mmCIF file of C-alpha atoms and ligand atoms in Angstrom:
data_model
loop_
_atom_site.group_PDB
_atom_site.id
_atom_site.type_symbol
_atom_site.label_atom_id
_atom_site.label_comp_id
_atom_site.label_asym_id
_atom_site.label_seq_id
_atom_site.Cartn_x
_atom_site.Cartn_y
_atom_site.Cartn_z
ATOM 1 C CA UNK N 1 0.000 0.000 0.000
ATOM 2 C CA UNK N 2 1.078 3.385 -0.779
ATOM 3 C CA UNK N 3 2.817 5.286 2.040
ATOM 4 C CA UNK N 4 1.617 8.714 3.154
ATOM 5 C CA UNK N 5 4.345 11.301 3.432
ATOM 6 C CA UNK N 6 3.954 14.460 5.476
ATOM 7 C CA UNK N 7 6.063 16.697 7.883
ATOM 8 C CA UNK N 8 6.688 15.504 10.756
ATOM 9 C CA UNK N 9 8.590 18.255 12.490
ATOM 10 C CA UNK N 10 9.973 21.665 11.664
ATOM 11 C CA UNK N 11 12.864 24.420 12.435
ATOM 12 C CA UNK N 12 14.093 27.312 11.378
ATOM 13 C CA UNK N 13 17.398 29.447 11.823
ATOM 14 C CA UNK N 14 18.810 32.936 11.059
ATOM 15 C CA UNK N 15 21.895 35.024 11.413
ATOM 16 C CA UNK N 16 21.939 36.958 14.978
ATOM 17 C CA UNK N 17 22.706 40.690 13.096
ATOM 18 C CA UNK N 18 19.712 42.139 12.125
ATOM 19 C CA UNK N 19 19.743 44.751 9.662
ATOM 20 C CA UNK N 20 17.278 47.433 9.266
ATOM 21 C CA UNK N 21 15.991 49.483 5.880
ATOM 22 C CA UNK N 22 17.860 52.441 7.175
ATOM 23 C CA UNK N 23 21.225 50.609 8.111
ATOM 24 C CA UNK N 24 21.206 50.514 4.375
ATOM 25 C CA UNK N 25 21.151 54.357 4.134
ATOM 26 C CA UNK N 26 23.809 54.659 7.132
ATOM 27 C CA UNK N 27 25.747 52.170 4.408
ATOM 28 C CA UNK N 28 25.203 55.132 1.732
ATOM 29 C CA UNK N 29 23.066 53.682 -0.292
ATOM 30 C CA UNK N 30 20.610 55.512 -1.845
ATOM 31 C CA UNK N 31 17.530 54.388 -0.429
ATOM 32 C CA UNK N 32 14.624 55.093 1.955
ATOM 33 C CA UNK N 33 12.580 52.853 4.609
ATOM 34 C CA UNK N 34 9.573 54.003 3.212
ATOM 35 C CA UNK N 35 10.531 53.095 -0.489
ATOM 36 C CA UNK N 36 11.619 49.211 0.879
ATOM 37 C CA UNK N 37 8.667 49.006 3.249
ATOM 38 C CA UNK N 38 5.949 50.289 0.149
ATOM 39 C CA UNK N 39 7.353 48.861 -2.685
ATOM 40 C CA UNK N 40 8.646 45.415 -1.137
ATOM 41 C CA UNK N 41 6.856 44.966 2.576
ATOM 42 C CA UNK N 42 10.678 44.446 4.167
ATOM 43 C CA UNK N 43 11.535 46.034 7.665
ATOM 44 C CA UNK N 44 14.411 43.938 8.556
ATOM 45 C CA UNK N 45 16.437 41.102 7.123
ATOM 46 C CA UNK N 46 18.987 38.698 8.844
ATOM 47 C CA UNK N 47 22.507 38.983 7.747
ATOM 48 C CA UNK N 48 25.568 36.217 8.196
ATOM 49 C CA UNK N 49 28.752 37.182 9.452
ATOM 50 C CA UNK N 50 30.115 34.731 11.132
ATOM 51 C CA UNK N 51 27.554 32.288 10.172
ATOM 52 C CA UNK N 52 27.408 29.955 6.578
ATOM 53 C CA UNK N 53 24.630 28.050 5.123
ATOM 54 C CA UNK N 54 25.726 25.177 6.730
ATOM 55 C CA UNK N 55 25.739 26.209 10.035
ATOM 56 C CA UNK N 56 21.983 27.738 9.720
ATOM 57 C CA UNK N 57 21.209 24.727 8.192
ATOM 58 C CA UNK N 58 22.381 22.484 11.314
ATOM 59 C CA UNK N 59 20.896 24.557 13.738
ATOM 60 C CA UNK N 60 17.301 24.293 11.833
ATOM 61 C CA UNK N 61 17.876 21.292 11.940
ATOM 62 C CA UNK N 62 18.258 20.421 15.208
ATOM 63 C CA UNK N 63 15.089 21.841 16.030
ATOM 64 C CA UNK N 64 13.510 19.999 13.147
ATOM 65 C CA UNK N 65 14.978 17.067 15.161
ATOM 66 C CA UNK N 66 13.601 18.121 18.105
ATOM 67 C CA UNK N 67 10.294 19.201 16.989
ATOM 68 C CA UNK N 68 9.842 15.714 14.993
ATOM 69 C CA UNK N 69 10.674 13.742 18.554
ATOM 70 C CA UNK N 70 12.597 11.595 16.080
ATOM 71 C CA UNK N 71 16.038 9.928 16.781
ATOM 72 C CA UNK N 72 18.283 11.081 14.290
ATOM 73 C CA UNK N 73 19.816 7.567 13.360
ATOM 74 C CA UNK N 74 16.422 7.140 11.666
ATOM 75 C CA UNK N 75 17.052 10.034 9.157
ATOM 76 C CA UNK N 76 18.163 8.228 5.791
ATOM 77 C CA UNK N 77 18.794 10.905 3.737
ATOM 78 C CA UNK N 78 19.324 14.506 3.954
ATOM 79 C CA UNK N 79 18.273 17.133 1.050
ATOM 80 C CA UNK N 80 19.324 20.922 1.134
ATOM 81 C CA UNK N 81 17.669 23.280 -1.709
ATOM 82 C CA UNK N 82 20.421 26.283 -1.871
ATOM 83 C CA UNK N 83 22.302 28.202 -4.465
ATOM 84 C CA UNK N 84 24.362 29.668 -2.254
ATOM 85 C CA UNK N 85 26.708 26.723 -0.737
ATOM 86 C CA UNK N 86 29.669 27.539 1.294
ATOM 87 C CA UNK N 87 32.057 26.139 -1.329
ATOM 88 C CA UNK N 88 31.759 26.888 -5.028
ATOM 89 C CA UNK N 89 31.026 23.642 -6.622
ATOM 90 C CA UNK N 90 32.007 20.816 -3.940
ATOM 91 C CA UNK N 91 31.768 19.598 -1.266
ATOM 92 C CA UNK N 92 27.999 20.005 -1.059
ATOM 93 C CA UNK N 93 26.103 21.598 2.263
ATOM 94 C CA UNK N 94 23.833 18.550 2.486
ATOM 95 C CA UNK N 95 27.560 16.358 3.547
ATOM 96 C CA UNK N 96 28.458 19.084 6.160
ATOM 97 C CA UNK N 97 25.145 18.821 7.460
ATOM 98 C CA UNK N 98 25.824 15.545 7.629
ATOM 99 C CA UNK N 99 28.711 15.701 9.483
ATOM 100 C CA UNK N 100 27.708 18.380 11.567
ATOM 101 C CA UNK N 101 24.728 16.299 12.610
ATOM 102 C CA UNK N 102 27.059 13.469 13.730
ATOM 103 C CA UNK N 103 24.154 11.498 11.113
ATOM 104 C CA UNK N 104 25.347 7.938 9.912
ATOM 105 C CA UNK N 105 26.808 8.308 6.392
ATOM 106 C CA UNK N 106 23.233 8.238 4.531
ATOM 107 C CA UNK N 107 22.827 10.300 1.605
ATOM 108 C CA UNK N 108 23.133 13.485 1.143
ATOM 109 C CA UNK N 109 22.700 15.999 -1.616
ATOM 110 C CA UNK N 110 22.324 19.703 -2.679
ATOM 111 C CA UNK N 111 19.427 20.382 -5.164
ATOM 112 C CA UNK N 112 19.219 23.860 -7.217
ATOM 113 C CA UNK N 113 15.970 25.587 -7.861
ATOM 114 C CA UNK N 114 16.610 28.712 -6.352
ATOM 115 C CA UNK N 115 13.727 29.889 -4.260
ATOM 116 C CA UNK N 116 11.372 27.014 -5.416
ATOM 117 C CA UNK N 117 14.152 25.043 -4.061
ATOM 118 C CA UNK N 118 12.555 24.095 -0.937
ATOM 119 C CA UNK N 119 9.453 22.610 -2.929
ATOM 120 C CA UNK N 120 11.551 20.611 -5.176
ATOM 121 C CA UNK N 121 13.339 19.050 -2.546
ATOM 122 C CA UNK N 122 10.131 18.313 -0.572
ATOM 123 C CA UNK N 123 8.663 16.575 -3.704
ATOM 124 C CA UNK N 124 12.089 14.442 -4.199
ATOM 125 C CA UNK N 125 12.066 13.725 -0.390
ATOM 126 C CA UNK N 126 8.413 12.520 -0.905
ATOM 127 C CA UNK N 127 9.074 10.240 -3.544
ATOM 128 C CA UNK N 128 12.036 8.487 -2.422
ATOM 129 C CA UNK N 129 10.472 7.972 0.457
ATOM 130 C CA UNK N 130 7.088 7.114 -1.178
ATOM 131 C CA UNK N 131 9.520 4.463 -3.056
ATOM 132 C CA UNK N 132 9.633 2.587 0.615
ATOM 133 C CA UNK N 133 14.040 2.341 1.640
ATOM 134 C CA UNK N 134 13.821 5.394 3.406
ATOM 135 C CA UNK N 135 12.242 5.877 7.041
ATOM 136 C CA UNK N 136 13.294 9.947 8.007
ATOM 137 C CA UNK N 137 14.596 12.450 4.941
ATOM 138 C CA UNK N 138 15.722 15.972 6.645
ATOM 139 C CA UNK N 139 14.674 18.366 4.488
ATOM 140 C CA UNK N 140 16.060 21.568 4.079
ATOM 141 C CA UNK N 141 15.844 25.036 2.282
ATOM 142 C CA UNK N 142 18.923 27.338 3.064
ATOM 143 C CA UNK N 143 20.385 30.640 1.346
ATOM 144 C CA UNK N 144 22.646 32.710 2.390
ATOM 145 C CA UNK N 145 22.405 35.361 -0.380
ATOM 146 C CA UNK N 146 24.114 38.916 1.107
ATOM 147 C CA UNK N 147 26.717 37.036 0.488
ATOM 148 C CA UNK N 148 25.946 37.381 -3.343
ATOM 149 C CA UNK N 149 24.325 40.722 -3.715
ATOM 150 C CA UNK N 150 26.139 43.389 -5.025
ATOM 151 C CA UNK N 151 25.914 45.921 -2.417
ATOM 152 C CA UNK N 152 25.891 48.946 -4.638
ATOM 153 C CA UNK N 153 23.114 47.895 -6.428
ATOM 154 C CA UNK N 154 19.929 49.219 -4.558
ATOM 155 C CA UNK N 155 17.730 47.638 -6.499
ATOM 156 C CA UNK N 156 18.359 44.194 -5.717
ATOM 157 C CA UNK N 157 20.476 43.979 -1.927
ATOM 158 C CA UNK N 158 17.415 45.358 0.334
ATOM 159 C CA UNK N 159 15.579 42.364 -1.292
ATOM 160 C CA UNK N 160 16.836 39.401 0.116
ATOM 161 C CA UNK N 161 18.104 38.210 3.897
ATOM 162 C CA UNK N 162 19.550 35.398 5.040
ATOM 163 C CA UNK N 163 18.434 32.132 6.979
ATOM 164 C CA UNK N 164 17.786 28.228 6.959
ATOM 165 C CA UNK N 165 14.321 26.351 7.434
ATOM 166 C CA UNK N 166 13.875 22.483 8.046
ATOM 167 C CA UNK N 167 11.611 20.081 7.954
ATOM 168 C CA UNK N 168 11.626 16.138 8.599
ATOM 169 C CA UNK N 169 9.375 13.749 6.414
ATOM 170 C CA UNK N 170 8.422 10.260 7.385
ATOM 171 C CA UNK N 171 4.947 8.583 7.508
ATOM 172 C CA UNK N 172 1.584 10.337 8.455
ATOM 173 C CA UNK N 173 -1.897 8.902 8.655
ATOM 174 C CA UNK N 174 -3.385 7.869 5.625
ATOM 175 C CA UNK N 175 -4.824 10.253 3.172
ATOM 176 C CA UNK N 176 -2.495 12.776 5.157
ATOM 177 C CA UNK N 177 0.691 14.610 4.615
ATOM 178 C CA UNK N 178 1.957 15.769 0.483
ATOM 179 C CA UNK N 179 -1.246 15.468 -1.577
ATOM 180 C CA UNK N 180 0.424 16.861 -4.556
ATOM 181 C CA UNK N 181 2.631 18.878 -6.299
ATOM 182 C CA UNK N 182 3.431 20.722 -9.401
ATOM 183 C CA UNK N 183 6.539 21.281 -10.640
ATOM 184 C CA UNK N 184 7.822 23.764 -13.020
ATOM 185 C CA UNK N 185 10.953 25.765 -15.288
ATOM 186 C CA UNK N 186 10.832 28.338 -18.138
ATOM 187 C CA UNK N 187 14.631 28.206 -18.997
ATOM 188 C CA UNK N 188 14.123 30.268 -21.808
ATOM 189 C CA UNK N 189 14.056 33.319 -18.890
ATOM 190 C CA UNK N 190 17.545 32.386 -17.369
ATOM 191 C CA UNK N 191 18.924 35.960 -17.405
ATOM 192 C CA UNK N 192 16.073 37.347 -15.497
ATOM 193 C CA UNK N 193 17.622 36.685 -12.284
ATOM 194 C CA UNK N 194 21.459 35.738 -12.942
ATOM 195 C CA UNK N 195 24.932 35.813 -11.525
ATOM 196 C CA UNK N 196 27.052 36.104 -14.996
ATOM 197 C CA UNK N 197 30.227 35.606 -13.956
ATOM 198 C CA UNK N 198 32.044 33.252 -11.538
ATOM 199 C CA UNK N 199 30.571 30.180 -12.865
ATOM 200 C CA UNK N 200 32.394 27.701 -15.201
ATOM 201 C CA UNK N 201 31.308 29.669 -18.426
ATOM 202 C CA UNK N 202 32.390 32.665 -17.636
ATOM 203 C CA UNK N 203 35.338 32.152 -14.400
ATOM 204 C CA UNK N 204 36.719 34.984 -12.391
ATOM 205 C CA UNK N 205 39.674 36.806 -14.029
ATOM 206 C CA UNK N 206 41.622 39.674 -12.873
ATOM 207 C CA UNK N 207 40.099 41.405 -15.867
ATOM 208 C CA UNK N 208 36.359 40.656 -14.341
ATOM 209 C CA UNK N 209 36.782 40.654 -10.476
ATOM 210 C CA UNK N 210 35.230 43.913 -9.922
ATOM 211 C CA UNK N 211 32.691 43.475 -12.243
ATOM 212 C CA UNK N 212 28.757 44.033 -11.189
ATOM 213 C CA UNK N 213 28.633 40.837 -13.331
ATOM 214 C CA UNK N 214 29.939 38.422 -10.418
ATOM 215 C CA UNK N 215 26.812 39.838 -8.135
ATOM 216 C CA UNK N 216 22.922 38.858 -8.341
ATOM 217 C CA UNK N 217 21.331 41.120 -11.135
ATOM 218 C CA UNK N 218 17.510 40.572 -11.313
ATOM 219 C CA UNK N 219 15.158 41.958 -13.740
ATOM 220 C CA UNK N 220 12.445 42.965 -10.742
ATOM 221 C CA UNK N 221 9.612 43.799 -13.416
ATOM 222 C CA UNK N 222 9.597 40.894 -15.424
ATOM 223 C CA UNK N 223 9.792 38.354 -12.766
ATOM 224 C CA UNK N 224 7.443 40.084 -10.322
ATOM 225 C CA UNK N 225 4.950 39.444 -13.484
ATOM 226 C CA UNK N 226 6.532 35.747 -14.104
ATOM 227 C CA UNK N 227 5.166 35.604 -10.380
ATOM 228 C CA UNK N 228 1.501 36.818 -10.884
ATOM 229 C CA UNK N 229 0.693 35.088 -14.026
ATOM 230 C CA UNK N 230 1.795 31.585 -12.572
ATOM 231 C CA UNK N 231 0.637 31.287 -8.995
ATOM 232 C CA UNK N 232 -2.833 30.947 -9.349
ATOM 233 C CA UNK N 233 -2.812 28.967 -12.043
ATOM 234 C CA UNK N 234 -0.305 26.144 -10.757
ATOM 235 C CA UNK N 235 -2.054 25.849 -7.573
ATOM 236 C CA UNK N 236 -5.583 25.551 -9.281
ATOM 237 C CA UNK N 237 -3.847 22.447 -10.759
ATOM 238 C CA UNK N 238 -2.110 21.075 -8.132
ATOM 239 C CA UNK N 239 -5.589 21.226 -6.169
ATOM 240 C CA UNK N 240 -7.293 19.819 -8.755
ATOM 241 C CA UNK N 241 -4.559 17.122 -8.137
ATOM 242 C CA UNK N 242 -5.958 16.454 -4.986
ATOM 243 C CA UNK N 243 -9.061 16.531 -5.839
ATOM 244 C CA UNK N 244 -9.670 19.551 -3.327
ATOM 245 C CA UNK N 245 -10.694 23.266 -4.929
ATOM 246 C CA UNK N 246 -9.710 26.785 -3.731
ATOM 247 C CA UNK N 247 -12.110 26.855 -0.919
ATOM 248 C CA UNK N 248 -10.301 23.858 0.489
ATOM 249 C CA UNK N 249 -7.587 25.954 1.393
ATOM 250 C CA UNK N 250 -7.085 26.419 4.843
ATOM 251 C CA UNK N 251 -4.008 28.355 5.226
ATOM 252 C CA UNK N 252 -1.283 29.398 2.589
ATOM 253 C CA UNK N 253 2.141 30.059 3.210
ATOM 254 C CA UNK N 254 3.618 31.493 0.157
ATOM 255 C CA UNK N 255 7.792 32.572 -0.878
ATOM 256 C CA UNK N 256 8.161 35.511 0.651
ATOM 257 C CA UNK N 257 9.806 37.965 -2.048
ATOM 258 C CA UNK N 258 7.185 40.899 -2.040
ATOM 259 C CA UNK N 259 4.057 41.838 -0.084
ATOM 260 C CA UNK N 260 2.479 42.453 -3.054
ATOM 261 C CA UNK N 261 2.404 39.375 -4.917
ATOM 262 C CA UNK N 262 1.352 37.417 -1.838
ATOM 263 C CA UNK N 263 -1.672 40.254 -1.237
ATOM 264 C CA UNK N 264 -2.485 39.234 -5.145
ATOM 265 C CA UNK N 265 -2.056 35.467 -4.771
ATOM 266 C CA UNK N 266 -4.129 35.841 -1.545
ATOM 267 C CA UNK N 267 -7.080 37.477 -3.106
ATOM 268 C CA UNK N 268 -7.294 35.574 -6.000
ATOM 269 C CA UNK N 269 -7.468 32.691 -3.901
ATOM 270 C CA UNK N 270 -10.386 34.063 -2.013
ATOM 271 C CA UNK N 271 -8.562 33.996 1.348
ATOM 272 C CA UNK N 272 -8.963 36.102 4.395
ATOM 273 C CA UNK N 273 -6.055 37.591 5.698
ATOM 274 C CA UNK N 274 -5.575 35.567 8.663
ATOM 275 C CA UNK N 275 -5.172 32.688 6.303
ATOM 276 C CA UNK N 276 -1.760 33.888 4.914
ATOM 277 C CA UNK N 277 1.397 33.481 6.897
ATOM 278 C CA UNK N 278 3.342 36.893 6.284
ATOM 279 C CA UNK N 279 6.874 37.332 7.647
ATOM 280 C CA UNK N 280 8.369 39.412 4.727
ATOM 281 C CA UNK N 281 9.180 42.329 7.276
ATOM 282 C CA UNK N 282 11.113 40.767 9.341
ATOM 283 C CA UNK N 283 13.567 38.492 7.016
ATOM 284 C CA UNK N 284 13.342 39.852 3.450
ATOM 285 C CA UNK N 285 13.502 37.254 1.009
ATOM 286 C CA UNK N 286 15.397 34.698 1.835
ATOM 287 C CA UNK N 287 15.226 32.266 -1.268
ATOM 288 C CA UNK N 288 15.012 28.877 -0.725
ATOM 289 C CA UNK N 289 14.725 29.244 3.231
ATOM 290 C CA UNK N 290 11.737 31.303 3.094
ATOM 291 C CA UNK N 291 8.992 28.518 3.015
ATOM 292 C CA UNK N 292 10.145 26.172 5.683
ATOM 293 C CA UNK N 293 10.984 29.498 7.907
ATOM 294 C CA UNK N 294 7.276 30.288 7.412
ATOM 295 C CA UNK N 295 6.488 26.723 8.375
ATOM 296 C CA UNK N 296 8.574 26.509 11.161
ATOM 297 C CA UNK N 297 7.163 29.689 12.415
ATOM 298 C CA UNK N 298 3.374 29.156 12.168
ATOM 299 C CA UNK N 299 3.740 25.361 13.659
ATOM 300 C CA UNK N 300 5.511 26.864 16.711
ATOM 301 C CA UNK N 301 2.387 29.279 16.643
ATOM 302 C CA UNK N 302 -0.005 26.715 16.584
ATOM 303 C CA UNK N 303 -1.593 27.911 13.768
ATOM 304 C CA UNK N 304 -1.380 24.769 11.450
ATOM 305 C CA UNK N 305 -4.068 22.094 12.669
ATOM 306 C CA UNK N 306 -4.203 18.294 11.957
ATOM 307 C CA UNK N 307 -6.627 18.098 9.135
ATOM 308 C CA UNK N 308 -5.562 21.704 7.398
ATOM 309 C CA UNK N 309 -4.874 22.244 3.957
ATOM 310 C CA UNK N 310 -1.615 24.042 3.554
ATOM 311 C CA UNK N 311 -0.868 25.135 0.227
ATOM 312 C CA UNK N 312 2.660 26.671 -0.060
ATOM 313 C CA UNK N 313 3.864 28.182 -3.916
ATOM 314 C CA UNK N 314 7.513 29.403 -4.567
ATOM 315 C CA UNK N 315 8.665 30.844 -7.830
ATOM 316 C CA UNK N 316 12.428 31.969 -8.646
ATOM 317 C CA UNK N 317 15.686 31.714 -10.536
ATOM 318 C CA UNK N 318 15.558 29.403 -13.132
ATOM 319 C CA UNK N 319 12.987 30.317 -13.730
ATOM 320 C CA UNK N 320 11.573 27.728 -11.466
ATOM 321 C CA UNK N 321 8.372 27.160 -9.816
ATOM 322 C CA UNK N 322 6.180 24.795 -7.775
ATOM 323 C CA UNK N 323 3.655 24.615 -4.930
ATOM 324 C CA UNK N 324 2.507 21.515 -2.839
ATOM 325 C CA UNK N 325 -0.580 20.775 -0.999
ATOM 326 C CA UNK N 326 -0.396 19.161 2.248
ATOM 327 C CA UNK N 327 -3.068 17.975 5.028
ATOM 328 C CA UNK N 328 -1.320 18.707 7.804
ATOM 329 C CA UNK N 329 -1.029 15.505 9.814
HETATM 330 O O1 UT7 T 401 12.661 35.381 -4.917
HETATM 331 C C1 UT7 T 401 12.985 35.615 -6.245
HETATM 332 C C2 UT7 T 401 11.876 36.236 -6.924
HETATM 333 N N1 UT7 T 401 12.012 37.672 -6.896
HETATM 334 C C3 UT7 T 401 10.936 38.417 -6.908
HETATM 335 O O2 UT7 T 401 9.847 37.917 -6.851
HETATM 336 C C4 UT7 T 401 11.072 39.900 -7.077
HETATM 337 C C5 UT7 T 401 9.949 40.411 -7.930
HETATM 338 N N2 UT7 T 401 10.045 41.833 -8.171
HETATM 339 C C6 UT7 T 401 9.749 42.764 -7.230
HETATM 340 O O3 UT7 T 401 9.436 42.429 -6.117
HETATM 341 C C7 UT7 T 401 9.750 44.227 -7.630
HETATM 342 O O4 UT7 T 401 9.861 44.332 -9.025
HETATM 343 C C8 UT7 T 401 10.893 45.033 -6.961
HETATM 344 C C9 UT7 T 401 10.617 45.185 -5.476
HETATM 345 C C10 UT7 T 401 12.206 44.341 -7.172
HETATM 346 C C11 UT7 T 401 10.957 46.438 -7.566
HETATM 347 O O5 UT7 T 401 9.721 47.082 -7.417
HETATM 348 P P1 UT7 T 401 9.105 47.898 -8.644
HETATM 349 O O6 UT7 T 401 7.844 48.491 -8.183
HETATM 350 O O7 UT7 T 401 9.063 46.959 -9.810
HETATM 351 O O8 UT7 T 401 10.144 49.049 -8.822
HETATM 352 P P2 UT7 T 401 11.029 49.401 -10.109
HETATM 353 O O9 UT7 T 401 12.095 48.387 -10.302
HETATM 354 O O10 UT7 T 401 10.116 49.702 -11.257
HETATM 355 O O11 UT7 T 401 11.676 50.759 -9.655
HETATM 356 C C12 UT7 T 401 10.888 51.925 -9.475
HETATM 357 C C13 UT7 T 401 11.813 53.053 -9.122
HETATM 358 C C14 UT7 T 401 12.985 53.173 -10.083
HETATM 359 O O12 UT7 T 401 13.272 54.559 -10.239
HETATM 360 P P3 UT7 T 401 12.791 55.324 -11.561
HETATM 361 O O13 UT7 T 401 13.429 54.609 -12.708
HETATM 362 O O14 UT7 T 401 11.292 55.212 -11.564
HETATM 363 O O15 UT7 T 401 13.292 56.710 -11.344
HETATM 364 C C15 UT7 T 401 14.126 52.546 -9.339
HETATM 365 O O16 UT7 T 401 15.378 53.067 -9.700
HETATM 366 O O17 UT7 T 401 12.382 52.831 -7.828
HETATM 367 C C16 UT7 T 401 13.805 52.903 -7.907
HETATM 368 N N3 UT7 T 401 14.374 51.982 -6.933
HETATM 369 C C17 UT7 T 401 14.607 52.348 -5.662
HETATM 370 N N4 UT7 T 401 14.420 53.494 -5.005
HETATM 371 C C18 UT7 T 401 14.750 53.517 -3.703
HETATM 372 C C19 UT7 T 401 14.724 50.704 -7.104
HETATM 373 N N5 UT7 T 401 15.208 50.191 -5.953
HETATM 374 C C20 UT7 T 401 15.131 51.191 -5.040
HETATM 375 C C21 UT7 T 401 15.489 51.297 -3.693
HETATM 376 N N6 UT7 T 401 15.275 52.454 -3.062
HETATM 377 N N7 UT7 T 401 15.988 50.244 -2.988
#
């Protein structure tokens, strides 16, 4: 019989310096508060300094851990969604969250999808599990992307914050847990939200080093409408999926990159406010973390209830996208 897959426990971390909208004008940036707060919804974000991805990542974990009630020599695999690993191509974050777990040498992986990263990884996690060898797989989505931004560029470093969120998956009730999910990439819009340079195509040089080219450039229009047009439309599928409709929804706890698209994915959805998890202003957008942050945040609350339907939708870099619908066991 089919196994149902759901979350089991959850955990979240961030940098300890907080940085505020104006800390950005102290910095000399030409910028306001009130532009940042209007235009994006973002008070605050968390910022590493001494911190990586990795370590974020084991300390969400370890309340994941905690939260699931689980022994840890049950978890069988471990998954981290991030484009922003600690080393440039290898060793990957999911081994020295391994290692920093003091796990037993299970798998472990990094998967790319940018801020739909943590949805990805929840629907691989599902599946291999669903495919019956695996008991735990810690899930997690991590991003530490100041490190990335250029911070010249107003446009794009008040945007984004830094942090870790975790989840563990194992069995649920029946007819609980990952309902379904939709997956999704439109390639052809790789350049809307790039790093050019530092890669394998185009490697540092001493010709490029201080080139904007080796920082996060992001074409804000086009993907803020990239955003709109797909949300409602890949969650009307994935619910159909499920065989549940829109007014199945219980609560909805979407990427946060901009108050505004969630206010539009939220009406268009017909939900009340208090059915939206917002946390925008106090983390920014922090890619592939921003999901199981949100997660983390409103099961500590209380606000997730055996028997909801939690619909969660991320859309980035890739372009990527995907949303999953779980009954919350
Ligand atoms: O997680 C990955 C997915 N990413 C996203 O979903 C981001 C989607 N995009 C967005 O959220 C929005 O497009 C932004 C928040 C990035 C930008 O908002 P916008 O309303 O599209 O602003 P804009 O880019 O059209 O800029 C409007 C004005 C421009 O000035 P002019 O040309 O009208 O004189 C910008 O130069 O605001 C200016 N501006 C700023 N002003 C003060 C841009 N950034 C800033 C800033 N402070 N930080």
């Amino acid at each position: 019989m089919a196994r149902s897959i759901g979350i089991l426990g959850t955990g979240k971390a961030v940098p300890k310096k907080a940085f505020k909208n104006d800390d950005f004008v102290k910095h000399g940036l030409d910028t306001s508060d009130e532009w940042i707060m209007d235009r994006t919804g973002i008070r605050q974000r968390y910022i590493v300094e001494d911190e990586t991805t990795s370590s974020l990542c084991i300390e969400a974990a370890e309340h994941a851990i905690k939260s699931a009630g689980i022994d840890r020599d049950t978890i069988d695999a471990v998954i981290v969604a991030t484009t922003t690993p600690d080393y440039p191509v290898f060793p990957s974050v999911a081994c020295l969250v391994q290692a920093g777990l003091g796990l037993r040498e299970v798998a472990a992986f990094d998967l790319s999808a940018a801020c739909s990263g943590f949805i990805y990884a929840t629907e691989v996690a599902t599946q291999m599990l669903k495919g019956g060898h695996y008991r735990h797989i810690l899930v997690l989505g991590a991003d530490t992307l100041s490190r990335v931004c250029d911070w010249r560029d107003r446009s794009t470093v008040v945007l984004f914050g830094d942090g870790a969120g975790a989840v563990i998956l194992g069995d649920v009730k029946k007819g609980y847990g990952v309902l379904s999910t939709k997956l999704g990439s439109r390639g052809k819009d790789f350049d809307k939200l790039i790093i050019p340079i530092g890669g394998t195509k185009t490697p540092i040089t001493a010709e490029n080093v201080d080139s904007p080219d080796r920082y996060l450039k992001m074409d804000g229009k086009a993907v803020y409408k990239f955003a709109v047009n797909i949300i409602v439309g890949i969650i009307e599928e994935a619910l159909t999926l499920a065989h549940l409709k829109k007014e199945d929804i219980t609560f909805f706890v979407p990427h946060q990159a901009n108050k505004r698209i969630i206010e539009y994915a939220r009406e268009k959805l017909g939900l009340s406010v208090d059915q939206v998890y917002v946390n925008i202003d106090r983390y920014g957008n922090t890619s592939a973390a921003s999901i199981p942050i949100a997660l983390s945040e409103a099961n500590d609350k209380g606000l997730l209830k055996s028997g909801d339907v939690v619909v969660t939708v991320g859309f980035g870099a890739g372009l990527t996208y995907g949303t999953s619908i779980i009954k919350w066991a």
